[in-house]
Every structure is written in structure tokens, then in C-alpha cells.
Short mmCIF file of N, CA and C in Angstrom, two decimals:
data_model
loop_
_atom_site.label_atom_id
_atom_site.label_comp_id
_atom_site.label_asym_id
_atom_site.label_seq_id
_atom_site.Cartn_x
_atom_site.Cartn_y
_atom_site.Cartn_z
N MET A 1 0.84 -1.16 0.00
CA MET A 1 0.00 0.00 0.00
C MET A 1 0.90 1.24 0.00
N LYS A 2 1.45 1.47 -1.17
CA LYS A 2 2.41 2.56 -1.32
C LYS A 2 2.17 3.24 -2.67
N TRP A 3 2.14 4.59 -2.65
CA TRP A 3 1.96 5.37 -3.87
C TRP A 3 2.97 6.52 -3.87
N THR A 4 3.39 6.91 -5.05
CA THR A 4 4.23 8.11 -5.14
C THR A 4 3.30 9.32 -5.09
N LEU A 5 3.82 10.43 -4.62
CA LEU A 5 3.00 11.64 -4.51
C LEU A 5 2.61 12.15 -5.89
N SER A 6 3.46 11.94 -6.90
CA SER A 6 3.11 12.39 -8.26
C SER A 6 1.94 11.58 -8.81
N GLN A 7 1.86 10.28 -8.46
CA GLN A 7 0.71 9.46 -8.87
C GLN A 7 -0.57 10.00 -8.25
N LEU A 8 -0.50 10.34 -6.97
CA LEU A 8 -1.69 10.80 -6.25
C LEU A 8 -2.14 12.18 -6.71
N ARG A 9 -1.20 13.05 -7.07
CA ARG A 9 -1.56 14.41 -7.47
C ARG A 9 -2.39 14.45 -8.75
N LYS A 10 -2.34 13.41 -9.54
CA LYS A 10 -3.12 13.35 -10.77
C LYS A 10 -4.62 13.34 -10.47
N PHE A 11 -4.98 12.97 -9.24
CA PHE A 11 -6.38 12.84 -8.85
C PHE A 11 -6.76 13.90 -7.82
N SER A 12 -6.29 15.11 -8.00
CA SER A 12 -6.55 16.19 -7.06
C SER A 12 -8.05 16.38 -6.83
N ASP A 13 -8.45 16.49 -5.58
CA ASP A 13 -9.84 16.68 -5.13
C ASP A 13 -10.78 15.55 -5.55
N GLU A 14 -10.25 14.40 -5.83
CA GLU A 14 -11.05 13.21 -6.10
C GLU A 14 -10.74 12.18 -5.02
N VAL A 15 -11.65 11.27 -4.81
CA VAL A 15 -11.41 10.20 -3.85
C VAL A 15 -10.78 9.02 -4.59
N ILE A 16 -9.61 8.61 -4.14
CA ILE A 16 -8.92 7.46 -4.71
C ILE A 16 -9.23 6.27 -3.80
N GLU A 17 -10.02 5.36 -4.30
CA GLU A 17 -10.42 4.19 -3.50
C GLU A 17 -9.32 3.14 -3.54
N PHE A 18 -9.13 2.45 -2.41
CA PHE A 18 -8.20 1.33 -2.39
C PHE A 18 -8.79 0.21 -1.54
N ASP A 19 -8.40 -1.01 -1.88
CA ASP A 19 -8.89 -2.20 -1.19
C ASP A 19 -7.85 -3.29 -1.42
N GLY A 20 -7.34 -3.86 -0.33
CA GLY A 20 -6.33 -4.89 -0.51
C GLY A 20 -6.00 -5.61 0.77
N GLU A 21 -5.12 -6.59 0.62
CA GLU A 21 -4.64 -7.36 1.77
C GLU A 21 -3.19 -7.03 1.99
N LEU A 22 -2.78 -7.12 3.24
CA LEU A 22 -1.42 -6.78 3.62
C LEU A 22 -0.83 -7.95 4.40
N GLU A 23 0.39 -8.32 4.10
CA GLU A 23 1.08 -9.38 4.84
C GLU A 23 1.96 -8.71 5.89
N LEU A 24 1.65 -8.94 7.16
CA LEU A 24 2.45 -8.41 8.26
C LEU A 24 3.08 -9.58 9.00
N ASP A 25 4.37 -9.78 8.80
CA ASP A 25 5.04 -10.92 9.44
C ASP A 25 5.35 -10.64 10.91
N ASP A 26 6.24 -9.73 11.15
CA ASP A 26 6.62 -9.40 12.52
C ASP A 26 5.89 -8.14 12.95
N LEU A 27 4.77 -8.32 13.63
CA LEU A 27 3.96 -7.18 14.02
C LEU A 27 4.58 -6.44 15.19
N THR A 28 4.98 -7.18 16.21
CA THR A 28 5.56 -6.59 17.41
C THR A 28 6.38 -7.65 18.12
N ASP A 29 7.10 -7.24 19.13
CA ASP A 29 7.93 -8.19 19.86
C ASP A 29 7.21 -8.82 21.07
N ARG A 30 5.91 -8.62 21.15
CA ARG A 30 5.15 -9.22 22.24
C ARG A 30 5.17 -10.75 22.11
N ARG A 31 5.40 -11.43 23.20
CA ARG A 31 5.51 -12.89 23.17
C ARG A 31 4.17 -13.59 23.05
N ASP A 32 3.08 -12.91 23.36
CA ASP A 32 1.77 -13.55 23.29
C ASP A 32 1.17 -13.50 21.88
N ILE A 33 1.83 -12.83 20.94
CA ILE A 33 1.35 -12.78 19.56
C ILE A 33 2.09 -13.84 18.76
N VAL A 34 1.32 -14.80 18.25
CA VAL A 34 1.91 -15.90 17.50
C VAL A 34 2.07 -15.51 16.03
N SER A 35 0.99 -15.00 15.42
CA SER A 35 1.06 -14.61 14.01
C SER A 35 -0.08 -13.66 13.65
N VAL A 36 0.07 -13.03 12.49
CA VAL A 36 -0.99 -12.21 11.91
C VAL A 36 -1.51 -12.99 10.72
N ASP A 37 -2.76 -13.48 10.84
CA ASP A 37 -3.29 -14.37 9.82
C ASP A 37 -3.73 -13.62 8.56
N SER A 38 -4.48 -12.57 8.71
CA SER A 38 -4.90 -11.80 7.53
C SER A 38 -5.18 -10.37 7.94
N THR A 39 -4.84 -9.45 7.05
CA THR A 39 -5.10 -8.04 7.29
C THR A 39 -5.69 -7.47 6.01
N LYS A 40 -6.95 -7.02 6.09
CA LYS A 40 -7.63 -6.42 4.95
C LYS A 40 -7.78 -4.93 5.22
N VAL A 41 -7.42 -4.13 4.24
CA VAL A 41 -7.48 -2.67 4.38
C VAL A 41 -8.24 -2.10 3.19
N ASN A 42 -9.20 -1.22 3.49
CA ASN A 42 -9.88 -0.51 2.41
C ASN A 42 -10.15 0.91 2.86
N GLY A 43 -10.41 1.77 1.90
CA GLY A 43 -10.67 3.16 2.24
C GLY A 43 -10.51 4.06 1.04
N GLY A 44 -10.20 5.32 1.34
CA GLY A 44 -10.06 6.30 0.27
C GLY A 44 -9.05 7.37 0.62
N ILE A 45 -8.44 7.94 -0.42
CA ILE A 45 -7.47 9.01 -0.25
C ILE A 45 -8.00 10.24 -0.98
N VAL A 46 -7.97 11.39 -0.30
CA VAL A 46 -8.35 12.65 -0.93
C VAL A 46 -7.11 13.53 -0.95
N VAL A 47 -6.74 14.03 -2.14
CA VAL A 47 -5.56 14.87 -2.31
C VAL A 47 -5.97 16.33 -2.21
N ARG A 48 -5.32 17.06 -1.30
CA ARG A 48 -5.57 18.50 -1.13
C ARG A 48 -4.23 19.21 -1.03
N SER A 49 -3.82 19.92 -2.03
CA SER A 49 -2.54 20.64 -2.16
C SER A 49 -1.39 19.84 -1.54
N ASP A 50 -0.98 20.18 -0.30
CA ASP A 50 0.17 19.52 0.34
C ASP A 50 -0.25 18.42 1.31
N GLN A 51 -1.53 18.14 1.38
CA GLN A 51 -2.02 17.14 2.32
C GLN A 51 -2.74 16.00 1.60
N PHE A 52 -2.65 14.83 2.20
CA PHE A 52 -3.33 13.64 1.69
C PHE A 52 -4.14 13.06 2.85
N HIS A 53 -5.46 13.14 2.74
CA HIS A 53 -6.35 12.65 3.79
C HIS A 53 -6.72 11.20 3.47
N VAL A 54 -6.42 10.30 4.39
CA VAL A 54 -6.64 8.88 4.16
C VAL A 54 -7.63 8.36 5.20
N GLN A 55 -8.77 7.90 4.72
CA GLN A 55 -9.77 7.24 5.56
C GLN A 55 -9.56 5.74 5.39
N MET A 56 -9.30 5.01 6.49
CA MET A 56 -9.00 3.58 6.41
C MET A 56 -9.91 2.75 7.31
N ASN A 57 -10.22 1.57 6.83
CA ASN A 57 -10.88 0.53 7.62
C ASN A 57 -9.95 -0.67 7.60
N ILE A 58 -9.53 -1.11 8.77
CA ILE A 58 -8.58 -2.22 8.87
C ILE A 58 -9.27 -3.36 9.62
N ASP A 59 -9.27 -4.54 9.02
CA ASP A 59 -9.80 -5.74 9.65
C ASP A 59 -8.69 -6.78 9.63
N SER A 60 -8.33 -7.26 10.83
CA SER A 60 -7.24 -8.21 10.93
C SER A 60 -7.59 -9.32 11.90
N ILE A 61 -6.99 -10.47 11.70
CA ILE A 61 -7.15 -11.59 12.63
C ILE A 61 -5.75 -11.93 13.14
N ILE A 62 -5.59 -11.84 14.44
CA ILE A 62 -4.31 -12.07 15.08
C ILE A 62 -4.39 -13.37 15.89
N THR A 63 -3.42 -14.24 15.74
CA THR A 63 -3.33 -15.44 16.56
C THR A 63 -2.50 -15.10 17.79
N MET A 64 -3.15 -15.20 18.95
CA MET A 64 -2.49 -14.87 20.22
C MET A 64 -2.59 -16.06 21.16
N LEU A 65 -1.81 -15.99 22.23
CA LEU A 65 -1.92 -17.00 23.28
C LEU A 65 -2.98 -16.54 24.27
N ASP A 66 -3.90 -17.45 24.62
CA ASP A 66 -4.94 -17.17 25.60
C ASP A 66 -4.27 -16.79 26.93
N SER A 67 -4.74 -15.73 27.56
CA SER A 67 -4.14 -15.23 28.79
C SER A 67 -4.25 -16.21 29.96
N ARG A 68 -5.25 -17.07 29.94
CA ARG A 68 -5.43 -18.03 31.04
C ARG A 68 -4.92 -19.42 30.72
N THR A 69 -5.15 -19.87 29.49
CA THR A 69 -4.84 -21.27 29.16
C THR A 69 -3.58 -21.43 28.31
N SER A 70 -3.06 -20.35 27.77
CA SER A 70 -1.90 -20.35 26.88
C SER A 70 -2.12 -21.13 25.59
N GLU A 71 -3.38 -21.37 25.23
CA GLU A 71 -3.69 -22.00 23.94
C GLU A 71 -3.78 -20.91 22.89
N GLU A 72 -3.53 -21.28 21.64
CA GLU A 72 -3.62 -20.31 20.55
C GLU A 72 -5.09 -20.01 20.24
N ILE A 73 -5.43 -18.72 20.16
CA ILE A 73 -6.80 -18.30 19.85
C ILE A 73 -6.75 -17.21 18.78
N GLN A 74 -7.85 -17.05 18.07
CA GLN A 74 -7.97 -16.04 17.02
C GLN A 74 -8.62 -14.78 17.62
N VAL A 75 -7.96 -13.66 17.51
CA VAL A 75 -8.46 -12.39 18.05
C VAL A 75 -8.74 -11.44 16.88
N PRO A 76 -10.01 -11.08 16.66
CA PRO A 76 -10.31 -10.14 15.57
C PRO A 76 -10.01 -8.71 16.02
N VAL A 77 -9.40 -7.94 15.14
CA VAL A 77 -9.11 -6.53 15.40
C VAL A 77 -9.70 -5.73 14.25
N SER A 78 -10.52 -4.73 14.59
CA SER A 78 -11.13 -3.88 13.58
C SER A 78 -10.89 -2.42 13.97
N VAL A 79 -10.34 -1.66 13.03
CA VAL A 79 -9.97 -0.27 13.31
C VAL A 79 -10.45 0.62 12.16
N GLU A 80 -11.05 1.75 12.52
CA GLU A 80 -11.37 2.79 11.54
C GLU A 80 -10.55 4.02 11.92
N SER A 81 -9.93 4.64 10.93
CA SER A 81 -9.08 5.78 11.25
C SER A 81 -9.03 6.77 10.09
N MET A 82 -8.84 8.03 10.45
CA MET A 82 -8.62 9.09 9.47
C MET A 82 -7.21 9.62 9.74
N GLU A 83 -6.33 9.45 8.78
CA GLU A 83 -4.93 9.87 8.91
C GLU A 83 -4.65 10.95 7.88
N ILE A 84 -3.82 11.91 8.26
CA ILE A 84 -3.44 13.00 7.37
C ILE A 84 -1.93 12.93 7.15
N PHE A 85 -1.54 12.87 5.89
CA PHE A 85 -0.14 12.89 5.52
C PHE A 85 0.14 14.26 4.92
N ASP A 86 1.14 14.96 5.48
CA ASP A 86 1.40 16.35 5.12
C ASP A 86 2.85 16.53 4.68
N GLU A 87 3.03 17.16 3.51
CA GLU A 87 4.38 17.41 2.99
C GLU A 87 5.08 18.56 3.70
N THR A 88 4.33 19.45 4.32
CA THR A 88 4.93 20.66 4.89
C THR A 88 5.44 20.46 6.31
N VAL A 89 5.14 19.34 6.93
CA VAL A 89 5.61 19.12 8.30
C VAL A 89 6.81 18.18 8.29
N GLU A 90 7.58 18.25 9.37
CA GLU A 90 8.75 17.39 9.52
C GLU A 90 8.58 16.53 10.76
N GLU A 91 9.39 15.49 10.87
CA GLU A 91 9.31 14.55 12.00
C GLU A 91 9.52 15.27 13.33
N THR A 92 10.32 16.34 13.33
CA THR A 92 10.64 17.04 14.57
C THR A 92 9.53 17.99 15.03
N ASP A 93 8.58 18.28 14.16
CA ASP A 93 7.47 19.17 14.52
C ASP A 93 6.58 18.50 15.56
N ASP A 94 5.97 19.33 16.40
CA ASP A 94 5.01 18.84 17.39
C ASP A 94 3.70 18.58 16.66
N LEU A 95 3.40 17.29 16.42
CA LEU A 95 2.27 16.93 15.56
C LEU A 95 1.16 16.25 16.34
N ASP A 96 -0.03 16.37 15.78
CA ASP A 96 -1.16 15.57 16.24
C ASP A 96 -0.85 14.12 15.88
N GLU A 97 -1.35 13.18 16.66
CA GLU A 97 -1.04 11.76 16.41
C GLU A 97 -1.57 11.25 15.07
N ASN A 98 -2.51 11.94 14.46
CA ASN A 98 -3.05 11.50 13.17
C ASN A 98 -2.45 12.24 11.98
N VAL A 99 -1.43 13.08 12.23
CA VAL A 99 -0.76 13.80 11.15
C VAL A 99 0.65 13.22 11.00
N HIS A 100 0.98 12.84 9.76
CA HIS A 100 2.27 12.20 9.49
C HIS A 100 3.00 12.96 8.41
N PRO A 101 4.31 13.16 8.58
CA PRO A 101 5.09 13.78 7.51
C PRO A 101 5.25 12.80 6.35
N VAL A 102 5.30 13.32 5.14
CA VAL A 102 5.45 12.48 3.96
C VAL A 102 6.40 13.15 2.98
N ILE A 103 7.30 12.34 2.38
CA ILE A 103 8.23 12.83 1.37
C ILE A 103 8.26 11.81 0.24
N HIS A 104 7.97 12.21 -0.95
CA HIS A 104 8.05 11.41 -2.19
C HIS A 104 7.02 10.28 -2.29
N THR A 105 6.84 9.46 -1.23
CA THR A 105 5.89 8.35 -1.32
C THR A 105 4.99 8.30 -0.08
N LEU A 106 3.77 7.89 -0.32
CA LEU A 106 2.79 7.71 0.74
C LEU A 106 2.73 6.21 1.03
N ASP A 107 3.27 5.79 2.17
CA ASP A 107 3.31 4.37 2.54
C ASP A 107 2.41 4.17 3.76
N LEU A 108 1.34 3.38 3.58
CA LEU A 108 0.38 3.16 4.67
C LEU A 108 0.80 2.05 5.63
N GLU A 109 1.71 1.17 5.21
CA GLU A 109 2.03 0.00 6.05
C GLU A 109 2.47 0.35 7.47
N PRO A 110 3.40 1.29 7.69
CA PRO A 110 3.80 1.60 9.07
C PRO A 110 2.63 2.12 9.93
N VAL A 111 1.75 2.90 9.31
CA VAL A 111 0.60 3.44 10.04
C VAL A 111 -0.39 2.32 10.36
N ILE A 112 -0.62 1.43 9.41
CA ILE A 112 -1.53 0.30 9.63
C ILE A 112 -0.98 -0.58 10.75
N ARG A 113 0.32 -0.85 10.70
CA ARG A 113 0.98 -1.66 11.73
C ARG A 113 0.79 -1.04 13.11
N GLU A 114 1.01 0.26 13.19
CA GLU A 114 0.87 0.98 14.47
C GLU A 114 -0.57 0.94 14.98
N LEU A 115 -1.54 1.14 14.09
CA LEU A 115 -2.94 1.13 14.49
C LEU A 115 -3.36 -0.24 15.02
N ILE A 116 -2.88 -1.31 14.41
CA ILE A 116 -3.20 -2.65 14.89
C ILE A 116 -2.58 -2.88 16.26
N ILE A 117 -1.32 -2.52 16.43
CA ILE A 117 -0.63 -2.72 17.70
C ILE A 117 -1.32 -1.95 18.82
N VAL A 118 -1.70 -0.72 18.55
CA VAL A 118 -2.35 0.11 19.58
C VAL A 118 -3.71 -0.46 19.97
N ASN A 119 -4.39 -1.10 19.04
CA ASN A 119 -5.73 -1.62 19.31
C ASN A 119 -5.75 -3.08 19.75
N LEU A 120 -4.60 -3.71 19.91
CA LEU A 120 -4.55 -5.08 20.41
C LEU A 120 -4.83 -5.08 21.92
N PRO A 121 -5.58 -6.04 22.40
CA PRO A 121 -5.80 -6.11 23.85
C PRO A 121 -4.52 -6.56 24.57
N ASN A 122 -4.33 -6.07 25.78
CA ASN A 122 -3.16 -6.48 26.57
C ASN A 122 -3.30 -7.93 27.03
N ALA A 123 -4.51 -8.32 27.34
CA ALA A 123 -4.80 -9.70 27.75
C ALA A 123 -6.12 -10.09 27.12
N TYR A 124 -6.19 -11.34 26.65
CA TYR A 124 -7.40 -11.79 25.97
C TYR A 124 -7.61 -13.26 26.29
N THR A 125 -8.85 -13.61 26.60
CA THR A 125 -9.15 -15.00 26.88
C THR A 125 -10.52 -15.37 26.34
N GLU A 126 -10.65 -16.60 25.94
CA GLU A 126 -11.95 -17.13 25.53
C GLU A 126 -12.51 -18.03 26.62
N SER A 127 -11.72 -18.27 27.65
CA SER A 127 -12.11 -19.16 28.74
C SER A 127 -13.07 -18.44 29.69
N GLU A 128 -14.17 -19.08 30.00
CA GLU A 128 -15.14 -18.50 30.95
C GLU A 128 -14.81 -18.92 32.37
N GLU A 129 -13.91 -19.86 32.49
CA GLU A 129 -13.57 -20.43 33.77
C GLU A 129 -12.58 -19.54 34.51
N LEU A 130 -12.84 -19.30 35.80
CA LEU A 130 -11.91 -18.53 36.60
C LEU A 130 -10.73 -19.40 37.00
N ALA A 131 -9.60 -18.78 37.13
CA ALA A 131 -8.43 -19.52 37.61
C ALA A 131 -8.70 -19.94 39.05
N ALA A 132 -8.41 -21.18 39.38
CA ALA A 132 -8.70 -21.70 40.72
C ALA A 132 -7.74 -21.17 41.76
N GLY A 133 -6.55 -20.89 41.38
CA GLY A 133 -5.58 -20.39 42.34
C GLY A 133 -4.17 -20.70 41.89
N GLY A 134 -3.25 -20.39 42.73
CA GLY A 134 -1.85 -20.62 42.44
C GLY A 134 -1.11 -20.80 43.74
N LYS A 135 0.18 -20.63 43.71
CA LYS A 135 0.98 -20.76 44.91
C LYS A 135 0.65 -19.61 45.86
N ASP A 136 0.18 -19.95 47.04
CA ASP A 136 -0.14 -19.00 48.11
C ASP A 136 -1.32 -18.07 47.79
N TRP A 137 -2.18 -18.44 46.84
CA TRP A 137 -3.38 -17.64 46.60
C TRP A 137 -4.47 -18.52 45.99
N MET A 138 -5.73 -18.07 46.14
CA MET A 138 -6.85 -18.76 45.54
C MET A 138 -7.96 -17.76 45.26
N VAL A 139 -8.83 -18.11 44.33
CA VAL A 139 -9.94 -17.25 43.95
C VAL A 139 -11.14 -17.63 44.80
N ILE A 140 -11.77 -16.62 45.43
CA ILE A 140 -12.99 -16.86 46.19
C ILE A 140 -14.03 -15.83 45.78
N GLU A 141 -15.28 -16.16 46.00
CA GLU A 141 -16.38 -15.24 45.70
C GLU A 141 -16.38 -14.10 46.71
N GLU A 142 -16.91 -12.95 46.31
CA GLU A 142 -16.93 -11.78 47.18
C GLU A 142 -17.76 -12.03 48.44
N ASP A 143 -18.91 -12.72 48.29
CA ASP A 143 -19.76 -13.01 49.45
C ASP A 143 -19.02 -13.87 50.47
N ASP A 144 -18.26 -14.86 49.99
CA ASP A 144 -17.48 -15.71 50.89
C ASP A 144 -16.44 -14.88 51.62
N TYR A 145 -15.81 -13.95 50.91
CA TYR A 145 -14.80 -13.11 51.53
C TYR A 145 -15.42 -12.24 52.63
N LEU A 146 -16.58 -11.64 52.33
CA LEU A 146 -17.23 -10.78 53.32
C LEU A 146 -17.67 -11.58 54.54
N ARG A 147 -18.22 -12.78 54.33
CA ARG A 147 -18.63 -13.64 55.43
C ARG A 147 -17.43 -14.05 56.27
N GLU A 148 -16.36 -14.39 55.62
CA GLU A 148 -15.13 -14.79 56.30
C GLU A 148 -14.57 -13.63 57.10
N ASP A 149 -14.65 -12.42 56.52
CA ASP A 149 -14.15 -11.23 57.18
C ASP A 149 -14.98 -10.90 58.43
N GLU A 150 -16.31 -11.12 58.36
CA GLU A 150 -17.18 -10.87 59.51
C GLU A 150 -16.92 -11.86 60.63
N GLU A 151 -16.62 -13.10 60.27
CA GLU A 151 -16.38 -14.13 61.27
C GLU A 151 -15.09 -13.91 62.03
N LYS A 152 -14.12 -13.28 61.43
CA LYS A 152 -12.84 -13.02 62.09
C LYS A 152 -13.04 -11.91 63.11
N VAL A 153 -12.58 -12.14 64.31
CA VAL A 153 -12.66 -11.14 65.36
C VAL A 153 -11.25 -10.92 65.87
N ASP A 154 -10.90 -9.66 66.00
CA ASP A 154 -9.58 -9.31 66.52
C ASP A 154 -9.47 -9.87 67.94
N PRO A 155 -8.39 -10.58 68.25
CA PRO A 155 -8.24 -11.17 69.59
C PRO A 155 -8.32 -10.13 70.71
N ARG A 156 -7.95 -8.91 70.45
CA ARG A 156 -8.00 -7.87 71.47
C ARG A 156 -9.44 -7.47 71.78
N LEU A 157 -10.34 -7.72 70.81
CA LEU A 157 -11.73 -7.34 71.00
C LEU A 157 -12.62 -8.53 71.37
N GLU A 158 -12.01 -9.69 71.63
CA GLU A 158 -12.76 -10.91 71.92
C GLU A 158 -13.67 -10.72 73.14
N LYS A 159 -13.17 -10.07 74.19
CA LYS A 159 -13.96 -9.87 75.41
C LYS A 159 -15.15 -8.96 75.14
N LEU A 160 -14.96 -7.93 74.30
CA LEU A 160 -16.07 -7.03 73.98
C LEU A 160 -17.14 -7.76 73.19
N LYS A 161 -16.75 -8.67 72.29
CA LYS A 161 -17.72 -9.45 71.52
C LYS A 161 -18.52 -10.34 72.46
N ALA A 162 -17.84 -10.91 73.47
CA ALA A 162 -18.54 -11.75 74.44
C ALA A 162 -19.58 -10.92 75.20
N LEU A 163 -19.25 -9.67 75.57
CA LEU A 163 -20.20 -8.80 76.26
C LEU A 163 -21.39 -8.48 75.35
N LEU A 164 -21.12 -8.19 74.10
CA LEU A 164 -22.18 -7.90 73.13
C LEU A 164 -23.12 -9.09 72.97
N ASP A 165 -22.55 -10.28 72.86
CA ASP A 165 -23.36 -11.50 72.75
C ASP A 165 -24.21 -11.72 73.99
N SER A 166 -23.65 -11.45 75.16
CA SER A 166 -24.41 -11.66 76.39
C SER A 166 -25.55 -10.64 76.51
N ASP A 167 -25.31 -9.40 76.04
CA ASP A 167 -26.39 -8.38 76.06
C ASP A 167 -27.53 -8.77 75.14
N GLU A 168 -27.20 -9.34 73.98
CA GLU A 168 -28.24 -9.79 73.05
C GLU A 168 -29.07 -10.92 73.63
N GLU A 169 -28.44 -11.80 74.38
CA GLU A 169 -29.17 -12.91 75.00
C GLU A 169 -30.12 -12.42 76.09
N LYS A 170 -29.73 -11.37 76.83
CA LYS A 170 -30.60 -10.81 77.88
C LYS A 170 -31.83 -10.17 77.29
N GLU A 171 -31.72 -9.54 76.10
CA GLU A 171 -32.84 -8.88 75.45
C GLU A 171 -33.86 -9.88 74.95
N ASP A 172 -33.43 -11.08 74.58
CA ASP A 172 -34.34 -12.09 74.04
C ASP A 172 -35.13 -12.64 75.16
#
């Protein structure tokens, strides 16, 4: 998904439609990402003097490791974005995150790669089952925790609890 600026200028103030697939081998160095199965990108480019406005729809399927079971699972990622490529700005300029400097060629691949990475979940699972526990910890329901917390009495307050219990028995 790469065009020279001279190719794009031929279509000034027209929408240049594009639709294609992109092969992304090494998406990121995250260990939970196994592979990028397919990435489909479509949208349009509008040429305006020194700016190129690109509206993109990205649909990708990423094979990741399940956060709980470590099995390989398919994670769909869908992103819509409006990006502006500008010839008059430089990399050192303080830019909006959707404005990119461009010289000679408009290459969408780095931007597509970045958009997918930013929209990937940090943890993803298809398992409905809660983890039972691990070394020195276990999962319990909130009600059980509250009941357990109520049953615990500070040893320093044990005598006061006995007085409270005895007062309740006198009232009955």
C-alpha cells in the first residue's frame, strides 16, 4: 500500500479508492502474539494541495496466546481511522497523532501496523472459567470473603464481643 506523490496528485480533489490485503510478518515483539493471519485494508485518499487525507478501515485476525490457558486463539481486530499525511511538516514538529510527515511516497504500512498494535488487547481469553488459584493464593467469591471477614474477630476485642453477645441474649 504505497503510492508516489506524483501518482496521487493526478487525482486532485477526487477520492482514490483502495482495497487490498497486507502481509504483516513481525507485528511486534510481544511474546503472546503468534502470528498475523490476515489483514484487509480498504478506504479512500483525498488529495488537497500539500495534504493527503486517508480514511482507512482495517480488519485483521491475530493469533495470540490465551491469557489463562496459553492456547492459541484467534483475536479479531477492527480499526477505523482518518490519517493525514502532510508534505509541509517534519518529524521534529510537534504533531497531532493523526498527522504524518510524507516525502516522495505515501506508505500506509507503518501506520496500519501501528494502528493494529495500539488496538490489540493487553490480555485476551476465551475461557469462561476462573483460575482456581496458584501458589499461596486462591480465587474466592466476594460473598465468601465478606462472610469470612465478619467471622474473624480481633483477639484484642474478643472480650467485647462476648459482652455484646451476652447483652443480646438478655434482650431475648
